[in-house]
PDB file of C-alpha atoms and ligand atoms in Angstrom:
ATOM      1  CA  UNK A   1     -45.683   5.644 -67.558  1.00 79.00           C
ATOM      2  CA  UNK A   2     -47.716   7.603 -70.084  1.00 89.00           C
ATOM      3  CA  UNK A   3     -46.305   8.578 -73.656  1.00 96.00           C
ATOM      4  CA  UNK A   4     -45.689  12.077 -74.419  1.00 97.00           C
ATOM      5  CA  UNK A   5     -47.186  14.028 -77.286  1.00 97.00           C
ATOM      6  CA  UNK A   6     -43.901  14.044 -78.636  1.00 97.00           C
ATOM      7  CA  UNK A   7     -43.428  10.273 -78.229  1.00 98.00           C
ATOM      8  CA  UNK A   8     -46.585   9.691 -79.700  1.00 98.00           C
ATOM      9  CA  UNK A   9     -44.841  11.076 -82.968  1.00 98.00           C
ATOM     10  CA  UNK A  10     -41.739   9.762 -82.683  1.00 98.00           C
ATOM     11  CA  UNK A  11     -42.600   6.106 -82.043  1.00 98.00           C
ATOM     12  CA  UNK A  12     -46.146   6.022 -84.427  1.00 98.00           C
ATOM     13  CA  UNK A  13     -44.817   3.489 -86.494  1.00 98.00           C
ATOM     14  CA  UNK A  14     -44.273   1.176 -83.589  1.00 98.00           C
ATOM     15  CA  UNK A  15     -47.488   2.207 -81.763  1.00 98.00           C
ATOM     16  CA  UNK A  16     -49.322   1.228 -85.206  1.00 98.00           C
ATOM     17  CA  UNK A  17     -48.493  -2.514 -84.930  1.00 98.00           C
ATOM     18  CA  UNK A  18     -50.777  -4.419 -82.770  1.00 97.00           C
ATOM     19  CA  UNK A  19     -47.567  -6.638 -81.930  1.00 97.00           C
ATOM     20  CA  UNK A  20     -45.843  -3.185 -80.039  1.00 97.00           C
ATOM     21  CA  UNK A  21     -48.464  -0.492 -79.236  1.00 97.00           C
ATOM     22  CA  UNK A  22     -48.367   1.609 -76.581  1.00 98.00           C
ATOM     23  CA  UNK A  23     -47.820  -1.403 -73.992  1.00 98.00           C
ATOM     24  CA  UNK A  24     -44.595  -2.390 -76.157  1.00 98.00           C
ATOM     25  CA  UNK A  25     -43.120   0.971 -76.372  1.00 98.00           C
ATOM     26  CA  UNK A  26     -43.535   1.842 -72.927  1.00 98.00           C
ATOM     27  CA  UNK A  27     -41.831  -1.766 -72.074  1.00 98.00           C
ATOM     28  CA  UNK A  28     -38.905  -0.623 -74.212  1.00 98.00           C
ATOM     29  CA  UNK A  29     -38.708   2.778 -72.718  1.00 98.00           C
ATOM     30  CA  UNK A  30     -38.593   1.383 -69.387  1.00 98.00           C
ATOM     31  CA  UNK A  31     -35.514  -1.192 -70.747  1.00 98.00           C
ATOM     32  CA  UNK A  32     -32.071  -1.135 -69.740  1.00 98.00           C
ATOM     33  CA  UNK A  33     -29.963  -2.404 -72.491  1.00 99.00           C
ATOM     34  CA  UNK A  34     -25.825  -3.127 -72.285  1.00 98.00           C
ATOM     35  CA  UNK A  35     -23.938  -2.960 -75.397  1.00 98.00           C
ATOM     36  CA  UNK A  36     -20.702  -4.487 -74.886  1.00 98.00           C
ATOM     37  CA  UNK A  37     -17.924  -2.769 -77.812  1.00 98.00           C
ATOM     38  CA  UNK A  38     -19.052   0.350 -79.815  1.00 98.00           C
ATOM     39  CA  UNK A  39     -17.554  -1.181 -82.812  1.00 98.00           C
ATOM     40  CA  UNK A  40     -18.649  -2.665 -86.230  1.00 98.00           C
ATOM     41  CA  UNK A  41     -21.592  -4.856 -84.432  1.00 98.00           C
ATOM     42  CA  UNK A  42     -22.298  -2.034 -81.806  1.00 98.00           C
ATOM     43  CA  UNK A  43     -22.429   0.768 -84.206  1.00 98.00           C
ATOM     44  CA  UNK A  44     -25.803   0.003 -86.011  1.00 98.00           C
ATOM     45  CA  UNK A  45     -26.981  -2.027 -83.084  1.00 98.00           C
ATOM     46  CA  UNK A  46     -26.558   1.246 -81.089  1.00 98.00           C
ATOM     47  CA  UNK A  47     -28.345   3.253 -83.518  1.00 98.00           C
ATOM     48  CA  UNK A  48     -31.269   1.425 -83.897  1.00 98.00           C
ATOM     49  CA  UNK A  49     -31.805   0.633 -80.114  1.00 98.00           C
ATOM     50  CA  UNK A  50     -31.565   4.371 -79.585  1.00 98.00           C
ATOM     51  CA  UNK A  51     -33.787   5.260 -82.594  1.00 98.00           C
ATOM     52  CA  UNK A  52     -36.413   2.522 -81.100  1.00 98.00           C
ATOM     53  CA  UNK A  53     -36.505   4.261 -77.943  1.00 98.00           C
ATOM     54  CA  UNK A  54     -34.937   1.645 -75.481  1.00 98.00           C
ATOM     55  CA  UNK A  55     -35.064   4.107 -72.525  1.00 98.00           C
ATOM     56  CA  UNK A  56     -31.452   3.289 -71.115  1.00 98.00           C
ATOM     57  CA  UNK A  57     -28.742   2.316 -73.017  1.00 99.00           C
ATOM     58  CA  UNK A  58     -25.467   1.434 -71.499  1.00 98.00           C
ATOM     59  CA  UNK A  59     -21.898   1.106 -73.668  1.00 98.00           C
ATOM     60  CA  UNK A  60     -18.572  -0.301 -72.584  1.00 98.00           C
ATOM     61  CA  UNK A  61     -15.777   0.290 -74.495  1.00 98.00           C
ATOM     62  CA  UNK A  62     -12.137   1.614 -73.584  1.00 98.00           C
ATOM     63  CA  UNK A  63     -11.140   2.447 -77.149  1.00 97.00           C
ATOM     64  CA  UNK A  64     -10.653   5.424 -78.958  1.00 98.00           C
ATOM     65  CA  UNK A  65     -11.891   5.916 -82.364  1.00 98.00           C
ATOM     66  CA  UNK A  66      -9.369   5.227 -85.045  1.00 98.00           C
ATOM     67  CA  UNK A  67      -9.555   6.321 -88.779  1.00 98.00           C
ATOM     68  CA  UNK A  68      -9.308   2.817 -89.674  1.00 97.00           C
ATOM     69  CA  UNK A  69     -12.487   1.981 -87.892  1.00 97.00           C
ATOM     70  CA  UNK A  70     -14.683   4.472 -89.916  1.00 98.00           C
ATOM     71  CA  UNK A  71     -14.986   1.779 -92.929  1.00 97.00           C
ATOM     72  CA  UNK A  72     -17.624  -0.166 -90.671  1.00 97.00           C
ATOM     73  CA  UNK A  73     -18.350   1.645 -87.086  1.00 98.00           C
ATOM     74  CA  UNK A  74     -20.735   3.896 -88.512  1.00 98.00           C
ATOM     75  CA  UNK A  75     -21.681   5.545 -85.303  1.00 98.00           C
ATOM     76  CA  UNK A  76     -18.367   7.340 -85.532  1.00 98.00           C
ATOM     77  CA  UNK A  77     -17.549  10.086 -87.803  1.00 98.00           C
ATOM     78  CA  UNK A  78     -14.330  11.602 -89.029  1.00 98.00           C
ATOM     79  CA  UNK A  79     -14.391  14.315 -86.641  1.00 98.00           C
ATOM     80  CA  UNK A  80     -14.429  11.903 -83.887  1.00 98.00           C
ATOM     81  CA  UNK A  81     -10.974  10.108 -84.912  1.00 98.00           C
ATOM     82  CA  UNK A  82      -9.128  10.302 -81.445  1.00 98.00           C
ATOM     83  CA  UNK A  83     -12.256  10.780 -79.230  1.00 98.00           C
ATOM     84  CA  UNK A  84     -13.362   7.843 -76.565  1.00 98.00           C
ATOM     85  CA  UNK A  85     -15.676   5.807 -78.976  1.00 98.00           C
ATOM     86  CA  UNK A  86     -18.341   5.641 -76.079  1.00 98.00           C
ATOM     87  CA  UNK A  87     -18.358   9.497 -76.184  1.00 98.00           C
ATOM     88  CA  UNK A  88     -18.423   9.662 -79.934  1.00 98.00           C
ATOM     89  CA  UNK A  89     -21.314   7.136 -79.887  1.00 98.00           C
ATOM     90  CA  UNK A  90     -23.201   9.187 -77.228  1.00 98.00           C
ATOM     91  CA  UNK A  91     -23.129  11.934 -79.328  1.00 98.00           C
ATOM     92  CA  UNK A  92     -24.300  10.265 -82.524  1.00 98.00           C
ATOM     93  CA  UNK A  93     -27.001   8.483 -80.284  1.00 98.00           C
ATOM     94  CA  UNK A  94     -28.196  12.005 -78.607  1.00 98.00           C
ATOM     95  CA  UNK A  95     -28.638  13.499 -82.341  1.00 98.00           C
ATOM     96  CA  UNK A  96     -31.039  10.392 -83.259  1.00 98.00           C
ATOM     97  CA  UNK A  97     -32.921  10.594 -80.195  1.00 98.00           C
ATOM     98  CA  UNK A  98     -32.772  13.145 -77.237  1.00 98.00           C
ATOM     99  CA  UNK A  99     -35.495  11.151 -75.383  1.00 97.00           C
ATOM    100  CA  UNK A 100     -33.416   8.480 -74.086  1.00 98.00           C
ATOM    101  CA  UNK A 101     -30.550   8.178 -71.441  1.00 98.00           C
ATOM    102  CA  UNK A 102     -27.097   6.841 -72.430  1.00 98.00           C
ATOM    103  CA  UNK A 103     -24.778   5.473 -69.719  1.00 98.00           C
ATOM    104  CA  UNK A 104     -21.171   5.408 -71.049  1.00 98.00           C
ATOM    105  CA  UNK A 105     -18.647   3.272 -69.557  1.00 98.00           C
ATOM    106  CA  UNK A 106     -15.079   3.764 -70.752  1.00 98.00           C
ATOM    107  CA  UNK A 107     -13.183   0.809 -69.416  1.00 97.00           C
ATOM    108  CA  UNK A 108     -12.134  -2.745 -70.460  1.00 96.00           C
ATOM    109  CA  UNK A 109     -14.723  -5.370 -69.377  1.00 96.00           C
ATOM    110  CA  UNK A 110     -13.074  -7.755 -66.941  1.00 95.00           C
ATOM    111  CA  UNK A 111     -14.087 -10.326 -63.959  1.00 94.00           C
ATOM    112  CA  UNK A 112     -13.577  -7.523 -61.395  1.00 96.00           C
ATOM    113  CA  UNK A 113     -15.947  -4.872 -62.935  1.00 97.00           C
ATOM    114  CA  UNK A 114     -18.435  -7.077 -65.360  1.00 98.00           C
ATOM    115  CA  UNK A 115     -20.871  -8.675 -62.797  1.00 97.00           C
ATOM    116  CA  UNK A 116     -21.363  -5.200 -61.182  1.00 97.00           C
ATOM    117  CA  UNK A 117     -22.282  -3.594 -64.759  1.00 98.00           C
ATOM    118  CA  UNK A 118     -24.316  -6.486 -66.045  1.00 98.00           C
ATOM    119  CA  UNK A 119     -26.242  -6.526 -62.859  1.00 98.00           C
ATOM    120  CA  UNK A 120     -27.613  -3.040 -63.588  1.00 98.00           C
ATOM    121  CA  UNK A 121     -29.373  -4.050 -66.710  1.00 98.00           C
ATOM    122  CA  UNK A 122     -31.873  -6.209 -68.228  1.00 98.00           C
ATOM    123  CA  UNK A 123     -30.292  -7.366 -71.058  1.00 98.00           C
ATOM    124  CA  UNK A 124     -26.629  -7.776 -72.392  1.00 98.00           C
ATOM    125  CA  UNK A 125     -25.474  -7.558 -76.314  1.00 98.00           C
ATOM    126  CA  UNK A 126     -22.481  -8.768 -77.241  1.00 98.00           C
ATOM    127  CA  UNK A 127     -20.467  -6.815 -79.978  1.00 97.00           C
ATOM    128  CA  UNK A 128     -16.998  -7.499 -78.510  1.00 96.00           C
ATOM    129  CA  UNK A 129     -14.330  -8.683 -80.945  1.00 90.00           C
ATOM    130  CA  UNK A 130     -12.279 -11.022 -78.620  1.00 92.00           C
ATOM    131  CA  UNK A 131     -13.200 -14.611 -77.023  1.00 93.00           C
ATOM    132  CA  UNK A 132     -12.053 -13.337 -73.520  1.00 94.00           C
ATOM    133  CA  UNK A 133     -15.241 -10.982 -73.459  1.00 96.00           C
ATOM    134  CA  UNK A 134     -17.471 -13.084 -75.191  1.00 96.00           C
ATOM    135  CA  UNK A 135     -16.379 -15.959 -72.740  1.00 97.00           C
ATOM    136  CA  UNK A 136     -16.649 -13.551 -69.538  1.00 97.00           C
ATOM    137  CA  UNK A 137     -20.321 -12.457 -70.763  1.00 98.00           C
ATOM    138  CA  UNK A 138     -21.549 -16.357 -71.235  1.00 98.00           C
ATOM    139  CA  UNK A 139     -20.708 -16.973 -67.695  1.00 97.00           C
ATOM    140  CA  UNK A 140     -21.920 -13.812 -65.982  1.00 98.00           C
ATOM    141  CA  UNK A 141     -24.963 -13.425 -67.869  1.00 98.00           C
ATOM    142  CA  UNK A 142     -25.821 -17.477 -67.104  1.00 98.00           C
ATOM    143  CA  UNK A 143     -25.025 -16.744 -63.681  1.00 97.00           C
ATOM    144  CA  UNK A 144     -27.098 -13.556 -63.172  1.00 98.00           C
ATOM    145  CA  UNK A 145     -29.873 -14.530 -65.580  1.00 98.00           C
ATOM    146  CA  UNK A 146     -29.721 -12.014 -67.760  1.00 98.00           C
ATOM    147  CA  UNK A 147     -30.260 -12.797 -71.713  1.00 98.00           C
ATOM    148  CA  UNK A 148     -27.547 -12.393 -73.664  1.00 98.00           C
ATOM    149  CA  UNK A 149     -27.715 -11.499 -77.761  1.00 98.00           C
ATOM    150  CA  UNK A 150     -24.226 -12.441 -79.210  1.00 98.00           C
ATOM    151  CA  UNK A 151     -22.609 -11.938 -82.476  1.00 98.00           C
ATOM    152  CA  UNK A 152     -19.676 -12.336 -84.117  1.00 95.00           C
ATOM    153  CA  UNK A 153     -18.000 -11.714 -87.240  1.00 95.00           C
ATOM    154  CA  UNK A 154     -15.856 -12.961 -89.542  1.00 92.00           C
ATOM    155  CA  UNK A 155     -14.779 -11.515 -92.821  1.00 94.00           C
ATOM    156  CA  UNK A 156     -17.535 -12.106 -94.959  1.00 96.00           C
ATOM    157  CA  UNK A 157     -19.579 -14.230 -92.144  1.00 97.00           C
ATOM    158  CA  UNK A 158     -21.304 -13.540 -89.600  1.00 97.00           C
ATOM    159  CA  UNK A 159     -23.142 -15.650 -86.545  1.00 97.00           C
ATOM    160  CA  UNK A 160     -25.596 -14.699 -84.364  1.00 98.00           C
ATOM    161  CA  UNK A 161     -27.504 -16.269 -80.956  1.00 98.00           C
ATOM    162  CA  UNK A 162     -29.710 -15.647 -77.889  1.00 98.00           C
ATOM    163  CA  UNK A 163     -28.553 -17.406 -74.810  1.00 98.00           C
ATOM    164  CA  UNK A 164     -31.023 -18.172 -71.654  1.00 98.00           C
ATOM    165  CA  UNK A 165     -29.263 -20.980 -70.425  1.00 98.00           C
ATOM    166  CA  UNK A 166     -30.525 -20.357 -66.796  1.00 97.00           C
ATOM    167  CA  UNK A 167     -34.356 -21.338 -68.450  1.00 97.00           C
ATOM    168  CA  UNK A 168     -32.786 -24.964 -68.110  1.00 95.00           C
ATOM    169  CA  UNK A 169     -33.692 -27.989 -70.663  1.00 94.00           C
ATOM    170  CA  UNK A 170     -33.484 -26.832 -74.112  1.00 94.00           C
ATOM    171  CA  UNK A 171     -31.366 -23.166 -73.556  1.00 97.00           C
ATOM    172  CA  UNK A 172     -27.791 -23.947 -74.204  1.00 98.00           C
ATOM    173  CA  UNK A 173     -25.178 -21.316 -73.671  1.00 97.00           C
ATOM    174  CA  UNK A 174     -22.392 -20.416 -75.853  1.00 97.00           C
ATOM    175  CA  UNK A 175     -19.957 -23.138 -74.103  1.00 96.00           C
ATOM    176  CA  UNK A 176     -22.279 -25.784 -75.039  1.00 97.00           C
ATOM    177  CA  UNK A 177     -21.380 -25.158 -78.484  1.00 93.00           C
ATOM    178  CA  UNK A 178     -17.589 -24.337 -78.011  1.00 93.00           C
ATOM    179  CA  UNK A 179     -16.302 -25.412 -74.278  1.00 92.00           C
ATOM    180  CA  UNK A 180     -13.067 -23.178 -74.694  1.00 89.00           C
ATOM    181  CA  UNK A 181     -12.234 -20.266 -76.270  1.00 88.00           C
ATOM    182  CA  UNK A 182      -9.302 -21.190 -79.150  1.00 84.00           C
ATOM    183  CA  UNK A 183      -5.690 -20.653 -78.500  1.00 80.00           C
ATOM    184  CA  UNK A 184      -5.248 -16.737 -78.807  1.00 73.00           C
ATOM    185  CA  UNK A 185      -3.288 -17.144 -81.916  1.00 70.00           C
ATOM    186  CA  UNK A 186      -5.636 -19.112 -83.760  1.00 70.00           C
ATOM    187  CA  UNK A 187      -8.436 -15.821 -83.924  1.00 65.00           C
ATOM    188  CA  UNK A 188      -7.490 -13.180 -85.871  1.00 64.00           C
ATOM    189  CA  UNK A 189      -9.331  -9.871 -85.179  1.00 64.00           C
ATOM    190  CA  UNK A 190     -10.954  -7.629 -87.627  1.00 60.00           C
ATOM    191  CA  UNK A 191      -7.888  -5.643 -87.414  1.00 64.00           C
ATOM    192  CA  UNK A 192      -5.724  -8.326 -88.842  1.00 72.00           C
ATOM    193  CA  UNK A 193      -8.137 -10.414 -90.908  1.00 81.00           C
ATOM    194  CA  UNK A 194     -10.090  -7.566 -92.531  1.00 92.00           C
ATOM    195  CA  UNK A 195     -13.750  -7.494 -93.411  1.00 94.00           C
ATOM    196  CA  UNK A 196     -16.002  -6.249 -95.519  1.00 96.00           C
ATOM    197  CA  UNK A 197     -17.894  -3.430 -93.419  1.00 96.00           C
ATOM    198  CA  UNK A 198     -21.373  -3.792 -94.513  1.00 97.00           C
ATOM    199  CA  UNK A 199     -21.484  -7.524 -93.307  1.00 97.00           C
ATOM    200  CA  UNK A 200     -20.871  -5.808 -89.761  1.00 97.00           C
ATOM    201  CA  UNK A 201     -23.856  -3.902 -90.061  1.00 98.00           C
ATOM    202  CA  UNK A 202     -26.115  -6.484 -91.222  1.00 98.00           C
ATOM    203  CA  UNK A 203     -25.179  -8.753 -88.366  1.00 98.00           C
ATOM    204  CA  UNK A 204     -25.434  -5.800 -86.053  1.00 98.00           C
ATOM    205  CA  UNK A 205     -28.614  -4.860 -87.379  1.00 98.00           C
ATOM    206  CA  UNK A 206     -29.754  -8.251 -86.730  1.00 98.00           C
ATOM    207  CA  UNK A 207     -28.561  -8.155 -83.201  1.00 98.00           C
ATOM    208  CA  UNK A 208     -30.767  -5.261 -82.687  1.00 98.00           C
ATOM    209  CA  UNK A 209     -33.950  -6.721 -84.075  1.00 98.00           C
ATOM    210  CA  UNK A 210     -33.308  -9.725 -81.674  1.00 98.00           C
ATOM    211  CA  UNK A 211     -32.702  -7.363 -78.575  1.00 98.00           C
ATOM    212  CA  UNK A 212     -35.827  -5.795 -79.702  1.00 98.00           C
ATOM    213  CA  UNK A 213     -37.920  -8.772 -79.766  1.00 98.00           C
ATOM    214  CA  UNK A 214     -36.371 -10.383 -76.525  1.00 98.00           C
ATOM    215  CA  UNK A 215     -37.492  -6.863 -74.599  1.00 98.00           C
ATOM    216  CA  UNK A 216     -40.922  -7.074 -76.187  1.00 98.00           C
ATOM    217  CA  UNK A 217     -41.290 -10.587 -76.083  1.00 98.00           C
ATOM    218  CA  UNK A 218     -42.060 -10.974 -79.307  1.00 98.00           C
ATOM    219  CA  UNK A 219     -42.163 -13.850 -81.907  1.00 97.00           C
ATOM    220  CA  UNK A 220     -39.327 -16.609 -82.108  1.00 97.00           C
ATOM    221  CA  UNK A 221     -36.375 -16.327 -80.138  1.00 98.00           C
ATOM    222  CA  UNK A 222     -32.815 -17.588 -81.462  1.00 98.00           C
ATOM    223  CA  UNK A 223     -32.310 -19.357 -78.338  1.00 98.00           C
ATOM    224  CA  UNK A 224     -31.234 -22.915 -78.748  1.00 98.00           C
ATOM    225  CA  UNK A 225     -29.958 -22.110 -82.314  1.00 98.00           C
ATOM    226  CA  UNK A 226     -26.950 -20.283 -84.357  1.00 98.00           C
ATOM    227  CA  UNK A 227     -27.895 -18.155 -87.102  1.00 98.00           C
ATOM    228  CA  UNK A 228     -25.116 -18.320 -89.378  1.00 98.00           C
ATOM    229  CA  UNK A 229     -24.930 -15.423 -92.467  1.00 98.00           C
ATOM    230  CA  UNK A 230     -22.822 -16.154 -95.655  1.00 98.00           C
ATOM    231  CA  UNK A 231     -22.306 -13.159 -97.504  1.00 98.00           C
ATOM    232  CA  UNK A 232     -20.490 -14.568-100.526  1.00 98.00           C
ATOM    233  CA  UNK A 233     -23.166 -17.331-101.023  1.00 98.00           C
ATOM    234  CA  UNK A 234     -25.790 -14.920-100.180  1.00 98.00           C
ATOM    235  CA  UNK A 235     -27.198 -17.699 -97.548  1.00 98.00           C
ATOM    236  CA  UNK A 236     -28.702 -17.805 -93.900  1.00 98.00           C
ATOM    237  CA  UNK A 237     -28.359 -21.264 -92.192  1.00 97.00           C
ATOM    238  CA  UNK A 238     -29.846 -21.786 -88.624  1.00 97.00           C
ATOM    239  CA  UNK A 239     -28.336 -24.870 -86.690  1.00 97.00           C
ATOM    240  CA  UNK A 240     -29.338 -25.940 -83.700  1.00 97.00           C
ATOM    241  CA  UNK A 241     -27.380 -26.119 -80.694  1.00 97.00           C
ATOM    242  CA  UNK A 242     -27.552 -28.936 -77.988  1.00 96.00           C
ATOM    243  CA  UNK A 243     -27.143 -28.307 -74.209  1.00 96.00           C
ATOM    244  CA  UNK A 244     -24.456 -30.127 -73.054  1.00 95.00           C
ATOM    245  CA  UNK A 245     -25.006 -31.671 -69.499  1.00 94.00           C
ATOM    246  CA  UNK A 246     -21.564 -31.319 -68.595  1.00 95.00           C
ATOM    247  CA  UNK A 247     -21.206 -27.815 -69.574  1.00 96.00           C
ATOM    248  CA  UNK A 248     -18.945 -25.977 -67.021  1.00 95.00           C
ATOM    249  CA  UNK A 249     -21.341 -22.809 -67.327  1.00 96.00           C
ATOM    250  CA  UNK A 250     -24.804 -24.586 -67.724  1.00 95.00           C
ATOM    251  CA  UNK A 251     -24.775 -28.169 -67.340  1.00 90.00           C
ATOM    252  CA  UNK A 252     -26.685 -29.944 -64.458  1.00 79.00           C
ATOM    253  CA  UNK A 253     -23.562 -29.952 -62.275  1.00 76.00           C
ATOM    254  CA  UNK A 254     -22.635 -26.346 -62.742  1.00 75.00           C
ATOM    255  CA  UNK A 255     -26.279 -25.181 -61.712  1.00 66.00           C
ATOM    256  CA  UNK A 256     -26.051 -27.805 -58.652  1.00 71.00           C
ATOM    257  CA  UNK A 257     -22.999 -26.066 -57.484  1.00 69.00           C
ATOM    258  CA  UNK A 258     -24.639 -22.243 -57.729  1.00 64.00           C
ATOM    259  CA  UNK A 259     -27.667 -23.430 -55.854  1.00 55.00           C
TER     260      UNK A 259
HETATM  261 ZN1   ZN B   1     -23.756 -24.308 -71.380  1.00 76.78          ZN
END
């Protein structure tokens, strides 16, 4: 593909970077990324991915915009209250960049529809707020060999990692870290626990950076580690995740069963 005159101007600050350049920008424009959840994490992530020129962005979310979302879900505006989140996000992204394609999926990701959807994208970014979706994505992205950039939030803290367990040794998955989801009543979601909105913004933005790096093959991946952001103490920690040989998703036995 050849960049147009308009694209040369729009992406000038990418093109000037040796690490991106014309080749990298073309790579971004040809990429297909699925963002799960147009909420606190998805909002800044979607906006930066659109601005960066990720050529096709899929958004999956079955919710409608509620006024209580607006404190952190910055892709939505007051006028969109009551509208489907995927449609509200699509409008914002089209205003940011009319040179990319947005694919909206206004349903809840489940075991019946997820594999078909994930199969159509190069990379999945998990900005969902529940464990059912997180574990579903963990298992399916491992099986379908799609990089998964996943973030999670608590009121003043966030976690972020990239999972590529299909690469074998040294590449764990989320289940290597937490084998099973906690009981549903143990984990309050943003709705119940509250959250400082900008904390979601920090994590969603970091997530966008890691998605772009994965697409461009740039720098160090978070694969094999978990990044933890502690907003109150203003600290970032990065811990190693060991690959669990008995992991039901990516362990030796699991992989042997698949092949
Ligand atoms: Zn694993």
